[in-house]
Each structure stands twice: as C-alpha cells, then as structure tokens.
Coordinates of C-alpha atoms and ligand atoms in Angstrom, one line a residue:
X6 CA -3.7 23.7 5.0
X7 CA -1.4 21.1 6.4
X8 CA 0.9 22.0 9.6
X9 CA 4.3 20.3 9.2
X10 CA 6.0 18.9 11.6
X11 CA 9.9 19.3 11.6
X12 CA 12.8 18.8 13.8
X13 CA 15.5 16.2 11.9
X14 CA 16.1 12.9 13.8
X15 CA 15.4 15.1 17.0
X16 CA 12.6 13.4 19.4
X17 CA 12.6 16.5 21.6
X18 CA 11.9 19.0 18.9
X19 CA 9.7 17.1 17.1
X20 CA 7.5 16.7 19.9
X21 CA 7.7 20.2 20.8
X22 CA 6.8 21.3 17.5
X23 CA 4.0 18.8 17.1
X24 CA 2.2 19.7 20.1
X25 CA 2.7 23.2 18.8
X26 CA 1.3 22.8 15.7
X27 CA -1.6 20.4 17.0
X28 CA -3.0 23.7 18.9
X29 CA -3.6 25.0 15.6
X30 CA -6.8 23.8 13.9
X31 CA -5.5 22.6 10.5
X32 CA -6.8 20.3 8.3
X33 CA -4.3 17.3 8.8
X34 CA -0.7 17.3 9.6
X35 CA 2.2 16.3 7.8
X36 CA 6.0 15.1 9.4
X37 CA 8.6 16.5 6.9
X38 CA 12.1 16.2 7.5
X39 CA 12.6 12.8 7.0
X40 CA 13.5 10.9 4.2
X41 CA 16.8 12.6 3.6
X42 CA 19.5 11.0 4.4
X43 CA 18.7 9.2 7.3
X44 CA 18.7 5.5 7.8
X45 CA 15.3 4.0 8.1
X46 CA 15.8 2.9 12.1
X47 CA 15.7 6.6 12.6
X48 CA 12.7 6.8 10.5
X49 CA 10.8 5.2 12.0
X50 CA 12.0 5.6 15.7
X51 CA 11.0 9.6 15.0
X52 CA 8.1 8.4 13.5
X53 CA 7.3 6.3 16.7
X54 CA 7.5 9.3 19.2
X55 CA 6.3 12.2 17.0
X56 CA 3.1 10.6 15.7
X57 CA 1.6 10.0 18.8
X58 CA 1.6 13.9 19.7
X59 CA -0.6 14.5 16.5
X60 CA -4.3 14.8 16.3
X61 CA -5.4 11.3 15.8
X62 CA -8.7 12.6 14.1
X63 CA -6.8 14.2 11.4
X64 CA -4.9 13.1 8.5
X65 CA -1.1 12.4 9.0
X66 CA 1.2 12.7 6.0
X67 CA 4.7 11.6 6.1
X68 CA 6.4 13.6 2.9
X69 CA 8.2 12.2 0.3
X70 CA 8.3 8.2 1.4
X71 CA 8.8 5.7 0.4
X72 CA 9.9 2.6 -0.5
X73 CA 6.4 0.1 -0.5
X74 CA 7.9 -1.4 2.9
X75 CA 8.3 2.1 4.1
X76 CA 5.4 2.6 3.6
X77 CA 3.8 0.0 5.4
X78 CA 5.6 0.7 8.7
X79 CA 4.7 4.3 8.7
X80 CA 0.9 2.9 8.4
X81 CA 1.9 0.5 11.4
X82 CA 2.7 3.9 12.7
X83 CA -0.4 5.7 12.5
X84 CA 0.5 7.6 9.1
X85 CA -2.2 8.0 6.6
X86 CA -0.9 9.8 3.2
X87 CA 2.5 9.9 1.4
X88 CA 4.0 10.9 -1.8
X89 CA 7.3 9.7 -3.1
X90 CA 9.4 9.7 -7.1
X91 CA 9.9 6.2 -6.6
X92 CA 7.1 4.6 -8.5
X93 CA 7.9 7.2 -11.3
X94 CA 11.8 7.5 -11.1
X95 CA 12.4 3.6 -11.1
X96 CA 10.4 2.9 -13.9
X97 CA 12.5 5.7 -15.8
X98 CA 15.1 3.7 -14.9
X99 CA 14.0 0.3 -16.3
X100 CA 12.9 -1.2 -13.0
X101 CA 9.4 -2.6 -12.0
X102 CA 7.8 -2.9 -8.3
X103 CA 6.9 -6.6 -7.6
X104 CA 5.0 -8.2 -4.9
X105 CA 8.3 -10.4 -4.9
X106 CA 10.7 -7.0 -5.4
X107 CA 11.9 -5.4 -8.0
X108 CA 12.7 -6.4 -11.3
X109 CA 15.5 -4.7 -13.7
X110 CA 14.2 -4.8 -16.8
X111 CA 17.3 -3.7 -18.5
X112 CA 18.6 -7.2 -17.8
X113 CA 19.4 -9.3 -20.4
X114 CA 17.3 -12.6 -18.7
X115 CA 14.3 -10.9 -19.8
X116 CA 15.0 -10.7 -23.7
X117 CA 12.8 -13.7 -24.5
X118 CA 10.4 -13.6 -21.4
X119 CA 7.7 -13.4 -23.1
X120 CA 5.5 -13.5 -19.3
X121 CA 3.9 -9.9 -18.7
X122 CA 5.6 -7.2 -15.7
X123 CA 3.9 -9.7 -12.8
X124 CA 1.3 -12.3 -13.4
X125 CA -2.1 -11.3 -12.8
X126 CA -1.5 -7.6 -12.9
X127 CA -4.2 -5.7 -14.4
X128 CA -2.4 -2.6 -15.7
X129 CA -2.6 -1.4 -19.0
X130 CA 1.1 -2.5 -19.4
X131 CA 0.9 -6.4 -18.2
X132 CA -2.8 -6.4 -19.7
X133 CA -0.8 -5.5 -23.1
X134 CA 2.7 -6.2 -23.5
X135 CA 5.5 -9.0 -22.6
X136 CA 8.7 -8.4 -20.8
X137 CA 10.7 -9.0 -23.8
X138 CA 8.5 -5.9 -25.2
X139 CA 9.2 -3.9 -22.7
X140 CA 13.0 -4.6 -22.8
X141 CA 13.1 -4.1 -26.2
X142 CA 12.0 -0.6 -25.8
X143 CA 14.4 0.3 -23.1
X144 CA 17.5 -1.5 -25.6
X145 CA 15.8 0.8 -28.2
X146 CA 15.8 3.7 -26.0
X147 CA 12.3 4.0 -26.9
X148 CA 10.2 6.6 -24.5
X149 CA 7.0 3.6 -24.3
X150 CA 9.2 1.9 -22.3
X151 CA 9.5 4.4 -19.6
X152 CA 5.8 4.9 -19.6
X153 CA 4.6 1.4 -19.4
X154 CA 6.8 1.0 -16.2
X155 CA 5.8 4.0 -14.5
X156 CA 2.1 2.9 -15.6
X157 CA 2.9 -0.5 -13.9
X158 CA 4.5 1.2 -10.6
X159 CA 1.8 3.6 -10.5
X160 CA -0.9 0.9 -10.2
X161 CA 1.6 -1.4 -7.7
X162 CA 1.7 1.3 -5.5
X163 CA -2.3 2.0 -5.7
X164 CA -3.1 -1.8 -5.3
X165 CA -0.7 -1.8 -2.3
X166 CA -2.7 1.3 -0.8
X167 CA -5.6 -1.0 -1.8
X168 CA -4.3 -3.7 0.2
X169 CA -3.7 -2.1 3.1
X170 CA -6.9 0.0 3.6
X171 CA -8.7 -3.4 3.3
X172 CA -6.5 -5.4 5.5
X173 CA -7.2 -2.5 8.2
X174 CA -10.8 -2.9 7.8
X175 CA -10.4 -6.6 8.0
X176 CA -8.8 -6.3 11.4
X177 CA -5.8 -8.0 9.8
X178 CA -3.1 -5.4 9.6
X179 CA -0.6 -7.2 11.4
X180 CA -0.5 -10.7 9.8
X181 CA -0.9 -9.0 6.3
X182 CA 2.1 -7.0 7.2
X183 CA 4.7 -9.7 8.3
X184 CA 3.7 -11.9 5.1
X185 CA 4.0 -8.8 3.0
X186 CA 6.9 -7.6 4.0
X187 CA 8.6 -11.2 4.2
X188 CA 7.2 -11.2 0.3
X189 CA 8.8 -7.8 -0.7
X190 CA 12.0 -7.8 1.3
X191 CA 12.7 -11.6 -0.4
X192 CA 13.3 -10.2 -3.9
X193 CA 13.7 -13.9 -4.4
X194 CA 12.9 -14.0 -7.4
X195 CA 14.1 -10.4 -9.4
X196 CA 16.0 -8.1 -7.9
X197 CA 19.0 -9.3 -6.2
X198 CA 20.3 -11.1 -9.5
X199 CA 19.8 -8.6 -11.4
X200 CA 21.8 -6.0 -9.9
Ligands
ZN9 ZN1 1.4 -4.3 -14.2

C-alpha cells in the first residue's frame, strides 16, 4: 500500500501532505497529481521540494510520467518508479523512441529504409524486420505494425531503466545524464523532420 502524495503545483500542501503521509508506515510513497497539464518546470520544481519530505528508505513513485527525459530528471530527483501510455500509445501511433528521438514511421522517408527501428537494438522487432516493413504495415493499416512499435518502445524504455540503474551504480549519474539528455533532446536525426 502506497501513500500518495497530492497537492497540484502547490509546495506548501504537498509538503504538508507528505510529512503527513510519511508518519504512516507504508510500503513506499507515490507523488500523484502531476503530469496533467502542467509544464514540466513545475514538474519538477514540486518534485524538487516534495521529494525530499519522503522517506528516503522507501520507494518513491511519481505516477503516470513520462517522457524518457522526464524521466531521468525525476531520478536526478530522488524518484525510483513510474508508469506512463507513452511507450504504448506512440507506437499506436506510428512513432518509435530513439536514443536520438523519435522517429515517425508513418513518414514517407522510410518506405525504402530497409535499416531496422535503431541500429543495434535487440528487440524482437529490429532483430526481425526493416523500417520499410514496419511502414508498410502502418500504410496497410495492418495491427503488426502497432505491436512491433509498442514491442520496440517497450524495450527502449526498459534499456533506459537499464541504463540508469547502472550509471547510478557506476557513480556516473550526472555525466550519463547531460550526454543522454543532449542525445535525446537533439532528435537530430528523426523527429523534427518528420513532423
Ligand atoms: Zn528495437
């Protein structure tokens, strides 16, 4: 049983609450609330007071986030557990999570592309199939299409998990983060053309 904290883009509340709910002896605490509407400044400014007011020893879970550099600042942030639709949504909708951003693969450029999702991905969908494939099945409005994304976003988002438990353990957190970030935020490659 999780307490959850709550309180909008209010510091004072939050803290309130989470010192409130910290006197209970649950078995980790979770920050809802967030993720709604509000930009992600405010994010991560609540998430910078409330946090701290939680039982370190105990898992924290901030609900329903995120985006994978979301995610990565709420670690920064002391945040240990998350769920989110995007991985599963966005490949519904044709697009693919990158280590260089996001990819659409509804887009015409990738026709002939014969390259898989992201080079060196081990995934049952870049293991298997082309780009081309995979944007002949969305063109075809065939269902394998949807599944090989969400397959592929699925294991992004694990591997990025991955990444960041062993760049904790590594003592490396904060170099890892600024070249990932820099990596993700470029969508040098994909995403910005393509939309
Ligand atoms: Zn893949």
């Amino acid at each position: 049983m999780f307490g959850i904290n709550q309180g909008a883009v209010f510091a004072d509340i939050r803290i309130r609450h989470a010192k409130e709910i910290s006197e209970l002896s649950l078995d980790g605490y979770a920050i809802g609330g967030l993720a709604v509407g509000e930009t992600h400044e405010e994010m991560y400014a609540i998430l910078d007071e409330t946090v701290p007011y939680l039982p370190e020893e105990k898992p924290t879970y901030l609900m329903g986030v995120g985006t994978p550099v979301n995610i990565i600042e709420a670690v920064d942030r002391g945040v240990d557990l998350f769920d989110c639709v995007y991985p599963s949504r966005n490949g519904r909708h044709g697009h693919a999570y990158t280590a260089y951003g996001r990819m659409n693969l509804l887009n015409k450029r990738y026709e002939k592309d014969s390259r898989p999702l992201e080079e060196g991905c081990g995934c049952p969908a870049c293991r298997r199939y082309s780009r081309a494939y995979i944007h002949h099945l969305f063109k075809a409005k065939e269902m394998l299409g949807m599944r090989l994304l969400v397959l592929h976003n699925l294991y992004f988002y694990n591997h990025l998990m991955q990444e960041i438990r062993d760049a904790i353990e590594a003592g490396q957190f904060s170099t890892w983060k600024r070249n990932k970030i820099l990596a993700l935020s470029g969508n040098l490659v994909y995403s910005k053309r393509d939309e």
